Amino acid sequence: MKKIKLFPLILIFCLVLSAWSPAAQALDEPDLAVQAAVLADLDSGRIIYSKNMDEQRSPASLTKIMTGLLAIEAVESGQCSMEEMVTAPADCQAGMDSDSSNASIVSGEEMSFGDYVKCALIHSANDACNVIAVRVAGSIDAFVAKMNERAAALGCTNTSFADPNGLSSSNKTTAYDLYLITKEAIKHEEFMNICNTTHFEVPATNVNAARSYDSSNALITPNGNYGSGYVYEYAAGVKTGYTRAAGYCLVSTAEKDGLRMLAVVLGGGGALNTGATTFDNFTDSIKLYNWVFDNFSYRQVISASDPVLKATVQLASGDGNAILRAGGNVSLLLPNDVDETARQLECTVFEDRLVAPIEAGTVLGQAVITIDGVNYGTIDLVTNTKIEMSKTEFLKQRLGEIFDKGWVKALIIIVAVLLLGYFALVMRYRSLRRKHLKEKKQAERRRRQEQEALYRREEKPAVKEPTQRINRAELEDPFAGIDDFDKIMREYRGKNKE
């Protein structure tokens, strides 16, 4: 019987299974036909997708977003009102082409300021923009100057407007700058109310009958020039644009499942420039929205209760440390295939603020969040408890500050020198005094010794001189002069008896 080798068969079987199993792949970005695009998260301000976003291009009627923003800001400041009647100036048709979008406004026509704004933003009427410009700034040129000033204030670095409606090819901007302008404009409720209007009517005026217009934004209206095939249920606003130089353009917003997105697409193809039967500005916008809604979601990456790092606080009581945490729960819009727990934090502590006392909630640092190599922005780091000041540490610091001063150091040196000199003199005085006392004691001891010696001499009985010399012969003869000796002894005994 022929043996079958099992290992090669098992290996082949595993290879077949691996070929059928889904592989983990990075999220593919959408393939767009437009020349430039930006897709941004309105809540975080993060750019989710971009294509040539800093490339200068003609914005066409997207210029009217800035015109509408300045008009609404003029109303909010009290300079204008939506109800006031405004007479169209003589140059209301300045710069008009024979086929440019307009509301048939003529010089001397009277309409409400609000109707001019609606004509500009909903119907994309170029003549209405000229009227708005004159009413807000006094002239078209002055208004264009205000447009450029406002763009610069919003951080637009590649934008230059030449007119209020976008007809001039000298108008230049980028997808990113248009995102900045639109992000500011949609903060104004009246602006978005107008941009979300799909149909409106202009009442009859002193020179024209009533007129009605549909929105040019095919994402929100089925009755516009582009048909009903591009209506997107999650879309809202903002503005379309087209010139041959600019191509088909669109700025729009969409919201689904808590995700709020803003898309800018520039330089799309369509019927008038490429002969296509579809319009790239709408199809690519829908493609961007479907891509982000299908592949992204908000997930919490940091909890406000989680400690981030420990920082040493000067003058603090207790252990002298502060536990820093995120200022709040942090949720990020992440691709669904990204592990949110793999986040990394690059922390910076504000050393100059780490001095007790510190109130709870004080911002003491920042942390940059990075996940899978992508920078997701910066969060504040705070202490969620109050940090009391230690009086002992405070006194130590104050004394240290005092002694660090130059004049204090000089004074300390002078005092030290004086003290050393004083102690040297004291020691010298004590040394001399000890020497003096020692000498005095020695002198006193000698005096006492001399007195004692003198006293002893005075107390010792005097030896009488012999009355009679003894000659040498008597000394040599012990018995010589014996008679005299006997006489002397008798005298001595006689005195003793007395």
Short mmCIF file of C-alpha atoms in Angstrom, two decimals:
data_model
loop_
_atom_site.label_atom_id
_atom_site.label_comp_id
_atom_site.label_asym_id
_atom_site.label_seq_id
_atom_site.Cartn_x
_atom_site.Cartn_y
_atom_site.Cartn_z
CA MET A 1 0.00 0.00 0.00
CA LYS A 2 1.40 3.41 -1.02
CA LYS A 3 1.89 5.85 1.86
CA ILE A 4 0.38 9.30 1.53
CA LYS A 5 2.48 12.19 2.81
CA LEU A 6 0.12 14.28 4.96
CA PHE A 7 2.26 17.40 5.60
CA PRO A 8 2.24 18.70 1.97
CA LEU A 9 -1.53 18.24 1.82
CA ILE A 10 -2.05 20.10 5.08
CA LEU A 11 0.15 22.96 3.86
CA ILE A 12 -1.80 23.25 0.59
CA PHE A 13 -5.09 23.22 2.54
CA CYS A 14 -3.89 26.08 4.78
CA LEU A 15 -2.82 28.14 1.79
CA VAL A 16 -6.24 27.71 0.19
CA LEU A 17 -7.98 28.81 3.40
CA SER A 18 -5.73 31.87 3.75
CA ALA A 19 -6.56 32.91 0.20
CA TRP A 20 -10.27 32.91 1.03
CA SER A 21 -9.95 34.64 4.42
CA PRO A 22 -10.24 38.47 4.50
CA ALA A 23 -6.94 40.28 4.98
CA ALA A 24 -6.53 43.27 7.28
CA GLN A 25 -5.94 46.25 5.03
CA ALA A 26 -5.65 49.98 5.52
CA LEU A 27 -8.72 52.01 4.70
CA ASP A 28 -8.76 52.94 1.01
CA GLU A 29 -9.49 56.58 0.22
CA PRO A 30 -12.17 57.42 -2.34
CA ASP A 31 -11.09 57.96 -5.93
CA LEU A 32 -12.42 61.38 -6.99
CA ALA A 33 -12.72 62.93 -10.43
CA VAL A 34 -12.63 66.54 -9.23
CA GLN A 35 -9.33 68.45 -9.20
CA ALA A 36 -9.31 69.48 -5.54
CA ALA A 37 -11.30 68.51 -2.46
CA VAL A 38 -11.54 68.72 1.32
CA LEU A 39 -13.69 66.66 3.67
CA ALA A 40 -13.71 68.00 7.23
CA ASP A 41 -15.29 66.98 10.52
CA LEU A 42 -17.23 70.03 11.71
CA ASP A 43 -17.12 69.03 15.38
CA SER A 44 -13.37 68.55 15.68
CA GLY A 45 -12.21 70.62 12.69
CA ARG A 46 -10.05 67.70 11.55
CA ILE A 47 -9.49 67.19 7.83
CA ILE A 48 -10.58 63.61 7.09
CA TYR A 49 -9.72 63.67 3.39
CA SER A 50 -7.94 66.10 1.09
CA LYS A 51 -6.88 66.32 -2.50
CA ASN A 52 -4.80 69.28 -3.69
CA MET A 53 -6.43 71.29 -0.91
CA ASP A 54 -3.85 74.11 -1.05
CA GLU A 55 -3.86 74.44 -4.82
CA GLN A 56 -5.18 77.83 -5.97
CA ARG A 57 -8.19 77.59 -8.24
CA SER A 58 -11.05 79.73 -9.48
CA PRO A 59 -14.00 79.39 -7.08
CA ALA A 60 -16.74 80.60 -9.50
CA SER A 61 -19.98 81.23 -7.57
CA LEU A 62 -18.56 79.78 -4.36
CA THR A 63 -17.34 83.37 -3.99
CA LYS A 64 -20.91 84.17 -2.97
CA ILE A 65 -20.38 82.32 0.33
CA MET A 66 -18.14 85.19 1.45
CA THR A 67 -20.64 87.73 0.07
CA GLY A 68 -23.45 86.06 2.01
CA LEU A 69 -21.33 85.94 5.19
CA LEU A 70 -20.62 89.69 5.06
CA ALA A 71 -24.28 90.41 4.33
CA ILE A 72 -25.48 88.38 7.34
CA GLU A 73 -22.81 89.92 9.60
CA ALA A 74 -23.98 93.39 8.50
CA VAL A 75 -27.51 92.45 9.55
CA GLU A 76 -26.36 91.03 12.89
CA SER A 77 -24.34 94.18 13.62
CA GLY A 78 -27.37 96.39 12.94
CA GLN A 79 -25.89 97.99 9.84
CA CYS A 80 -28.66 96.50 7.71
CA SER A 81 -31.90 94.65 8.22
CA MET A 82 -33.41 91.86 6.18
CA GLU A 83 -36.68 93.79 5.83
CA GLU A 84 -35.33 97.16 4.69
CA MET A 85 -36.02 98.11 1.09
CA VAL A 86 -32.91 98.62 -1.03
CA THR A 87 -32.81 100.33 -4.43
CA ALA A 88 -30.58 98.65 -7.00
CA PRO A 89 -27.72 101.00 -7.99
CA ALA A 90 -26.78 101.96 -11.54
CA ASP A 91 -23.89 99.46 -11.59
CA CYS A 92 -25.95 96.46 -10.47
CA GLN A 93 -25.24 94.76 -13.83
CA ALA A 94 -21.49 95.45 -13.74
CA GLY A 95 -19.42 92.52 -15.00
CA MET A 96 -22.45 90.54 -16.19
CA ASP A 97 -22.11 88.13 -19.10
CA SER A 98 -25.07 87.58 -21.38
CA ASP A 99 -25.47 84.03 -20.08
CA SER A 100 -24.49 84.57 -16.45
CA SER A 101 -26.89 83.57 -13.72
CA ASN A 102 -28.98 86.58 -12.63
CA ALA A 103 -32.30 87.63 -11.16
CA SER A 104 -33.08 90.21 -13.88
CA ILE A 105 -32.46 93.03 -11.42
CA VAL A 106 -32.40 96.47 -13.02
CA SER A 107 -31.19 99.83 -11.82
CA GLY A 108 -33.77 101.54 -9.61
CA GLU A 109 -35.56 98.33 -8.68
CA GLU A 110 -36.62 98.10 -5.06
CA MET A 111 -36.39 94.83 -3.13
CA SER A 112 -35.86 93.89 0.48
CA PHE A 113 -32.27 93.33 1.52
CA GLY A 114 -33.23 89.80 2.54
CA ASP A 115 -34.54 89.03 -0.98
CA TYR A 116 -31.26 90.17 -2.52
CA VAL A 117 -29.39 87.80 -0.18
CA LYS A 118 -31.73 84.92 -1.10
CA CYS A 119 -31.30 85.59 -4.79
CA ALA A 120 -27.52 85.50 -4.36
CA LEU A 121 -27.29 82.34 -2.25
CA ILE A 122 -30.20 80.24 -3.54
CA HIS A 123 -30.46 81.21 -7.22
CA SER A 124 -26.79 82.28 -7.47
CA ALA A 125 -27.82 85.65 -8.94
CA ASN A 126 -24.71 87.68 -9.80
CA ASP A 127 -26.56 91.00 -10.07
CA ALA A 128 -27.95 90.58 -6.54
CA CYS A 129 -24.35 90.36 -5.25
CA ASN A 130 -23.54 93.77 -6.73
CA VAL A 131 -26.53 95.32 -4.94
CA ILE A 132 -25.48 93.73 -1.63
CA ALA A 133 -21.93 95.02 -2.09
CA VAL A 134 -23.03 98.63 -2.61
CA ARG A 135 -25.48 98.52 0.29
CA VAL A 136 -22.95 97.06 2.78
CA ALA A 137 -19.75 98.87 1.78
CA GLY A 138 -20.84 101.83 -0.38
CA SER A 139 -19.26 100.46 -3.56
CA ILE A 140 -18.31 97.20 -5.20
CA ASP A 141 -14.58 97.89 -4.83
CA ALA A 142 -14.93 98.71 -1.13
CA PHE A 143 -16.92 95.53 -0.60
CA VAL A 144 -14.26 93.42 -2.37
CA ALA A 145 -11.67 94.93 -0.04
CA LYS A 146 -13.82 93.85 2.94
CA MET A 147 -14.04 90.35 1.46
CA ASN A 148 -10.27 90.03 1.34
CA GLU A 149 -9.86 91.46 4.83
CA ARG A 150 -12.38 88.97 6.22
CA ALA A 151 -10.72 86.07 4.43
CA ALA A 152 -7.35 87.00 5.92
CA ALA A 153 -8.90 87.26 9.38
CA LEU A 154 -10.24 83.71 9.01
CA GLY A 155 -6.76 82.39 8.25
CA CYS A 156 -7.07 82.14 4.47
CA THR A 157 -3.55 82.44 3.07
CA ASN A 158 -4.22 81.62 -0.59
CA THR A 159 -7.36 83.62 -1.30
CA SER A 160 -7.81 86.78 -3.36
CA PHE A 161 -11.25 88.04 -4.36
CA ALA A 162 -11.79 90.37 -7.34
CA ASP A 163 -15.59 90.73 -7.31
CA PRO A 164 -18.53 89.81 -5.06
CA ASN A 165 -20.00 87.12 -7.36
CA GLY A 166 -17.13 85.03 -8.76
CA LEU A 167 -17.49 85.91 -12.45
CA SER A 168 -13.96 87.23 -12.75
CA SER A 169 -11.22 84.71 -13.45
CA SER A 170 -9.03 86.78 -11.11
CA ASN A 171 -10.81 85.31 -8.11
CA LYS A 172 -8.48 82.76 -6.54
CA THR A 173 -8.82 80.49 -3.53
CA THR A 174 -8.25 76.92 -2.39
CA ALA A 175 -10.38 74.06 -1.16
CA TYR A 176 -8.97 74.51 2.32
CA ASP A 177 -9.59 78.28 2.42
CA LEU A 178 -13.18 77.72 1.24
CA TYR A 179 -13.58 75.27 4.12
CA LEU A 180 -12.43 78.00 6.56
CA ILE A 181 -14.82 80.57 5.06
CA THR A 182 -17.79 78.19 5.00
CA LYS A 183 -17.13 76.89 8.51
CA GLU A 184 -17.51 80.47 9.73
CA ALA A 185 -20.54 81.22 7.57
CA ILE A 186 -22.59 78.20 8.68
CA LYS A 187 -22.25 79.29 12.31
CA HIS A 188 -24.85 81.94 11.47
CA GLU A 189 -28.33 80.46 11.64
CA GLU A 190 -29.82 82.85 9.06
CA PHE A 191 -27.10 81.96 6.56
CA MET A 192 -27.85 78.23 6.81
CA ASN A 193 -31.60 78.81 6.74
CA ILE A 194 -31.23 80.56 3.39
CA CYS A 195 -28.79 77.98 1.97
CA ASN A 196 -31.14 75.15 2.94
CA THR A 197 -34.09 76.76 1.14
CA THR A 198 -34.92 74.74 -1.96
CA HIS A 199 -37.52 77.12 -3.44
CA PHE A 200 -38.46 80.75 -2.83
CA GLU A 201 -40.45 83.54 -4.45
CA VAL A 202 -39.56 87.19 -4.89
CA PRO A 203 -42.62 89.41 -4.58
CA ALA A 204 -43.43 91.83 -7.38
CA THR A 205 -41.36 95.01 -7.29
CA ASN A 206 -41.74 98.52 -8.66
CA VAL A 207 -40.40 97.35 -12.04
CA ASN A 208 -40.72 93.54 -12.15
CA ALA A 209 -43.41 90.95 -11.63
CA ALA A 210 -43.07 88.26 -8.97
CA ARG A 211 -40.35 85.71 -9.60
CA SER A 212 -39.69 82.23 -8.20
CA TYR A 213 -36.45 80.31 -8.08
CA ASP A 214 -35.24 76.83 -7.12
CA SER A 215 -31.97 76.06 -5.43
CA SER A 216 -29.05 75.21 -7.71
CA ASN A 217 -27.86 72.62 -5.17
CA ALA A 218 -28.95 69.25 -6.53
CA LEU A 219 -28.08 67.50 -3.27
CA ILE A 220 -31.05 69.10 -1.52
CA THR A 221 -33.59 69.77 -4.29
CA PRO A 222 -35.04 67.50 -6.99
CA ASN A 223 -36.44 70.43 -8.96
CA GLY A 224 -33.27 72.24 -9.95
CA ASN A 225 -31.40 72.40 -13.23
CA TYR A 226 -29.57 69.13 -12.55
CA GLY A 227 -32.57 66.87 -12.00
CA SER A 228 -33.47 64.64 -9.08
CA GLY A 229 -30.71 62.04 -9.43
CA TYR A 230 -28.33 63.67 -6.94
CA VAL A 231 -30.60 64.24 -3.95
CA TYR A 232 -28.76 63.09 -0.82
CA GLU A 233 -30.96 62.65 2.23
CA TYR A 234 -28.27 63.64 4.73
CA ALA A 235 -27.16 66.82 2.90
CA ALA A 236 -27.72 70.47 3.82
CA GLY A 237 -26.62 73.67 2.01
CA VAL A 238 -24.42 75.33 0.94
CA LYS A 239 -23.55 76.59 -2.57
CA THR A 240 -22.80 75.51 -6.12
CA GLY A 241 -20.49 77.18 -8.62
CA TYR A 242 -19.54 76.90 -12.27
CA THR A 243 -17.47 78.74 -14.85
CA ARG A 244 -15.47 77.22 -17.63
CA ALA A 245 -12.28 78.20 -15.81
CA ALA A 246 -13.44 76.79 -12.48
CA GLY A 247 -15.34 73.70 -13.59
CA TYR A 248 -18.23 72.36 -11.56
CA CYS A 249 -17.82 73.16 -7.87
CA LEU A 250 -19.81 72.54 -4.71
CA VAL A 251 -19.59 73.28 -0.98
CA SER A 252 -22.04 71.21 1.07
CA THR A 253 -22.63 69.73 4.50
CA ALA A 254 -24.12 66.40 5.60
CA GLU A 255 -25.00 64.80 8.92
CA LYS A 256 -25.62 61.16 9.77
CA ASP A 257 -25.46 59.19 13.03
CA GLY A 258 -23.97 62.14 14.87
CA LEU A 259 -21.26 62.81 12.28
CA ARG A 260 -21.30 66.37 10.88
CA MET A 261 -19.26 66.78 7.72
CA LEU A 262 -18.38 69.61 5.35
CA ALA A 263 -17.19 68.85 1.82
CA VAL A 264 -15.55 71.17 -0.72
CA VAL A 265 -15.04 69.92 -4.30
CA LEU A 266 -13.50 72.04 -7.08
CA GLY A 267 -12.86 71.53 -10.77
CA GLY A 268 -15.39 68.81 -11.58
CA GLY A 269 -16.49 67.78 -15.02
CA GLY A 270 -20.01 68.08 -16.43
CA ALA A 271 -22.14 68.85 -19.45
CA LEU A 272 -20.74 72.30 -20.23
CA ASN A 273 -17.02 71.58 -19.94
CA THR A 274 -16.45 67.89 -20.60
CA GLY A 275 -19.73 66.90 -22.24
CA ALA A 276 -20.34 64.32 -19.52
CA THR A 277 -23.87 63.30 -18.61
CA THR A 278 -23.09 63.40 -14.90
CA PHE A 279 -21.73 66.17 -12.73
CA ASP A 280 -18.63 65.41 -10.71
CA ASN A 281 -19.31 68.04 -8.06
CA PHE A 282 -22.41 66.13 -6.92
CA THR A 283 -21.24 62.56 -7.47
CA ASP A 284 -17.90 63.11 -5.75
CA SER A 285 -19.53 64.88 -2.81
CA ILE A 286 -21.88 61.93 -2.33
CA LYS A 287 -18.91 59.56 -2.67
CA LEU A 288 -17.06 61.42 0.10
CA TYR A 289 -20.03 61.37 2.45
CA ASN A 290 -20.77 57.67 1.92
CA TRP A 291 -17.10 56.85 2.48
CA VAL A 292 -16.86 58.67 5.80
CA PHE A 293 -20.25 57.51 7.09
CA ASP A 294 -19.48 53.88 6.24
CA ASN A 295 -15.94 53.76 7.60
CA PHE A 296 -15.69 56.22 10.49
CA SER A 297 -17.26 56.58 13.92
CA TYR A 298 -16.72 58.52 17.11
CA ARG A 299 -15.09 56.50 19.89
CA GLN A 300 -13.87 57.46 23.34
CA VAL A 301 -10.08 57.27 23.61
CA ILE A 302 -9.55 59.01 26.97
CA SER A 303 -11.71 59.18 30.07
CA ALA A 304 -11.63 62.23 32.33
CA SER A 305 -11.24 59.86 35.29
CA ASP A 306 -8.07 58.23 33.96
CA PRO A 307 -4.78 59.63 35.35
CA VAL A 308 -2.42 60.76 32.59
CA LEU A 309 0.69 61.78 34.52
CA LYS A 310 2.00 62.97 37.90
CA ALA A 311 3.58 66.42 38.25
CA THR A 312 5.51 67.87 41.18
CA VAL A 313 3.91 71.04 42.55
CA GLN A 314 5.93 73.65 44.40
CA LEU A 315 4.77 74.53 47.94
CA ALA A 316 2.18 71.73 47.83
CA SER A 317 1.08 70.00 51.01
CA GLY A 318 0.96 66.23 51.27
CA ASP A 319 3.23 64.37 48.88
CA GLY A 320 3.74 67.53 46.77
CA ASN A 321 2.33 66.00 43.57
CA ALA A 322 -0.65 66.66 41.31
CA ILE A 323 -2.36 63.96 39.26
CA LEU A 324 -3.20 65.38 35.84
CA ARG A 325 -6.15 64.10 33.84
CA ALA A 326 -7.88 65.04 30.61
CA GLY A 327 -10.18 68.04 30.90
CA GLY A 328 -13.08 65.81 29.85
CA ASN A 329 -13.90 62.59 28.07
CA VAL A 330 -12.18 62.62 24.67
CA SER A 331 -13.92 61.03 21.71
CA LEU A 332 -12.37 61.02 18.25
CA LEU A 333 -13.62 60.32 14.78
CA LEU A 334 -11.62 57.23 13.86
CA PRO A 335 -11.58 54.70 11.06
CA ASN A 336 -13.51 51.66 12.20
CA ASP A 337 -10.47 49.41 11.74
CA VAL A 338 -8.26 51.47 14.09
CA ASP A 339 -7.78 50.30 17.68
CA GLU A 340 -8.59 53.31 19.86
CA THR A 341 -6.78 51.79 22.84
CA ALA A 342 -3.47 52.05 20.97
CA ARG A 343 -3.38 55.80 21.49
CA GLN A 344 -0.16 57.53 22.51
CA LEU A 345 0.15 60.79 24.45
CA GLU A 346 2.98 63.29 24.18
CA CYS A 347 2.57 65.43 27.27
CA THR A 348 3.78 68.94 28.05
CA VAL A 349 3.53 70.37 31.57
CA PHE A 350 3.29 74.11 32.22
CA GLU A 351 6.03 74.40 34.86
CA ASP A 352 5.21 78.03 35.66
CA ARG A 353 1.73 77.01 36.82
CA LEU A 354 2.86 74.21 39.15
CA VAL A 355 2.80 76.34 42.31
CA ALA A 356 0.31 75.75 45.13
CA PRO A 357 -2.40 76.63 45.84
CA ILE A 358 -4.11 75.34 42.67
CA GLU A 359 -7.85 75.20 42.19
CA ALA A 360 -9.48 72.06 40.83
CA GLY A 361 -9.89 72.13 37.05
CA THR A 362 -6.84 74.34 36.44
CA VAL A 363 -5.11 73.61 33.12
CA LEU A 364 -1.57 72.51 33.96
CA GLY A 365 -0.48 70.97 30.68
CA GLN A 366 -1.39 69.58 27.29
CA ALA A 367 -1.14 66.25 25.53
CA VAL A 368 -0.91 65.49 21.82
CA ILE A 369 -2.91 62.40 20.88
CA THR A 370 -1.43 60.08 18.28
CA ILE A 371 -3.10 56.89 17.07
CA ASP A 372 -1.58 54.66 14.42
CA GLY A 373 0.84 57.43 13.47
CA VAL A 374 -1.91 60.03 12.95
CA ASN A 375 -1.96 63.24 15.01
CA TYR A 376 -5.49 63.76 16.36
CA GLY A 377 -4.87 67.08 18.04
CA THR A 378 -4.19 68.41 21.51
CA ILE A 379 -6.15 68.15 24.76
CA ASP A 380 -5.83 70.05 28.04
CA LEU A 381 -4.52 68.33 31.16
CA VAL A 382 -6.06 69.48 34.45
CA THR A 383 -6.05 68.58 38.12
CA ASN A 384 -9.48 67.55 39.32
CA THR A 385 -8.76 68.23 43.00
CA LYS A 386 -7.66 71.35 44.83
CA ILE A 387 -4.00 71.41 45.85
CA GLU A 388 -3.40 73.17 49.15
CA MET A 389 -0.28 75.16 49.97
CA SER A 390 2.15 73.99 52.67
CA LYS A 391 3.06 76.87 55.02
CA THR A 392 6.38 75.24 55.82
CA GLU A 393 7.33 74.97 52.18
CA PHE A 394 6.16 78.54 51.60
CA LEU A 395 8.43 79.86 54.36
CA LYS A 396 11.34 77.86 52.98
CA GLN A 397 10.79 79.33 49.55
CA ARG A 398 10.45 82.87 50.84
CA LEU A 399 13.65 82.56 52.84
CA GLY A 400 15.37 81.10 49.81
CA GLU A 401 14.21 84.00 47.67
CA ILE A 402 15.43 86.50 50.26
CA PHE A 403 18.84 84.89 50.58
CA ASP A 404 19.20 84.71 46.80
CA LYS A 405 19.19 88.50 46.54
CA GLY A 406 22.59 90.12 45.93
CA TRP A 407 22.38 92.76 48.62
CA VAL A 408 21.29 90.16 51.17
CA LYS A 409 24.26 87.98 50.29
CA ALA A 410 26.60 90.99 50.67
CA LEU A 411 25.01 91.82 54.02
CA ILE A 412 25.40 88.24 55.18
CA ILE A 413 29.09 88.30 54.22
CA ILE A 414 29.64 91.59 56.09
CA VAL A 415 27.84 90.27 59.19
CA ALA A 416 29.80 87.02 58.98
CA VAL A 417 33.10 88.95 58.80
CA LEU A 418 32.09 91.12 61.74
CA LEU A 419 31.05 88.09 63.75
CA LEU A 420 34.30 86.31 62.94
CA GLY A 421 36.24 89.41 63.98
CA TYR A 422 34.21 89.67 67.17
CA PHE A 423 34.75 86.02 68.01
CA ALA A 424 38.47 86.38 67.26
CA LEU A 425 38.70 89.31 69.67
CA VAL A 426 36.74 87.43 72.30
CA MET A 427 38.98 84.42 71.95
CA ARG A 428 42.08 86.64 72.13
CA TYR A 429 40.71 88.37 75.22
CA ARG A 430 39.92 85.06 76.87
CA SER A 431 43.36 83.72 76.03
CA LEU A 432 45.05 86.78 77.55
CA ARG A 433 42.76 86.65 80.55
CA ARG A 434 43.55 82.97 81.14
CA LYS A 435 47.27 83.78 80.87
CA HIS A 436 46.86 86.69 83.28
CA LEU A 437 44.91 84.59 85.77
CA LYS A 438 47.46 81.84 85.51
CA GLU A 439 50.32 84.24 86.17
CA LYS A 440 48.34 85.80 88.99
CA LYS A 441 47.72 82.40 90.52
CA GLN A 442 51.40 81.52 90.19
CA ALA A 443 52.39 84.81 91.78
CA GLU A 444 49.89 84.22 94.59
CA ARG A 445 51.23 80.71 95.07
CA ARG A 446 54.79 82.04 95.30
CA ARG A 447 53.73 84.69 97.74
CA ARG A 448 52.00 82.13 99.94
CA GLN A 449 55.01 79.88 99.74
CA GLU A 450 57.26 82.75 100.74
CA GLN A 451 54.95 83.66 103.61
CA GLU A 452 54.82 80.06 104.76
CA ALA A 453 58.62 79.83 104.57
CA LEU A 454 58.96 83.07 106.54
CA TYR A 455 56.46 81.86 109.09
CA ARG A 456 58.33 78.66 109.51
CA ARG A 457 61.56 80.55 110.04
CA GLU A 458 59.94 82.76 112.68
CA GLU A 459 58.56 79.77 114.60
CA LYS A 460 61.93 77.82 114.73
CA PRO A 461 63.81 78.30 118.15
CA ALA A 462 66.96 80.31 117.87
CA VAL A 463 70.21 78.47 118.64
CA LYS A 464 72.30 80.34 121.20
CA GLU A 465 75.87 81.02 120.40
CA PRO A 466 78.21 79.39 122.75
CA THR A 467 79.53 81.84 125.29
CA GLN A 468 82.92 80.46 125.13
CA ARG A 469 84.82 79.43 122.11
CA ILE A 470 86.03 75.94 122.05
CA ASN A 471 89.44 75.73 120.74
CA ARG A 472 90.54 73.19 118.28
CA ALA A 473 92.37 71.30 120.94
CA GLU A 474 89.14 70.77 122.86
CA LEU A 475 87.36 69.55 119.76
CA GLU A 476 90.07 67.17 119.10
CA ASP A 477 89.97 65.99 122.73
CA PRO A 478 86.44 64.90 123.62
CA PHE A 479 87.08 65.20 127.29
CA ALA A 480 88.65 68.57 127.15
CA GLY A 481 86.69 71.33 128.96
CA ILE A 482 84.41 68.85 130.70
CA ASP A 483 84.16 71.10 133.65
CA ASP A 484 82.60 73.84 131.57
CA PHE A 485 80.07 71.40 130.04
CA ASP A 486 78.96 70.32 133.52
CA LYS A 487 78.50 73.93 134.46
CA ILE A 488 76.38 74.58 131.42
CA MET A 489 74.11 71.59 132.07
CA ARG A 490 73.57 72.64 135.69
CA GLU A 491 72.46 76.06 134.46
CA TYR A 492 70.06 74.53 131.95
CA ARG A 493 68.44 72.29 134.54
CA GLY A 494 68.10 75.20 136.90
CA LYS A 495 66.16 77.18 134.28
CA ASN A 496 63.90 74.27 133.61
CA LYS A 497 62.99 73.98 137.25
CA GLU A 498 61.99 77.62 137.28
#
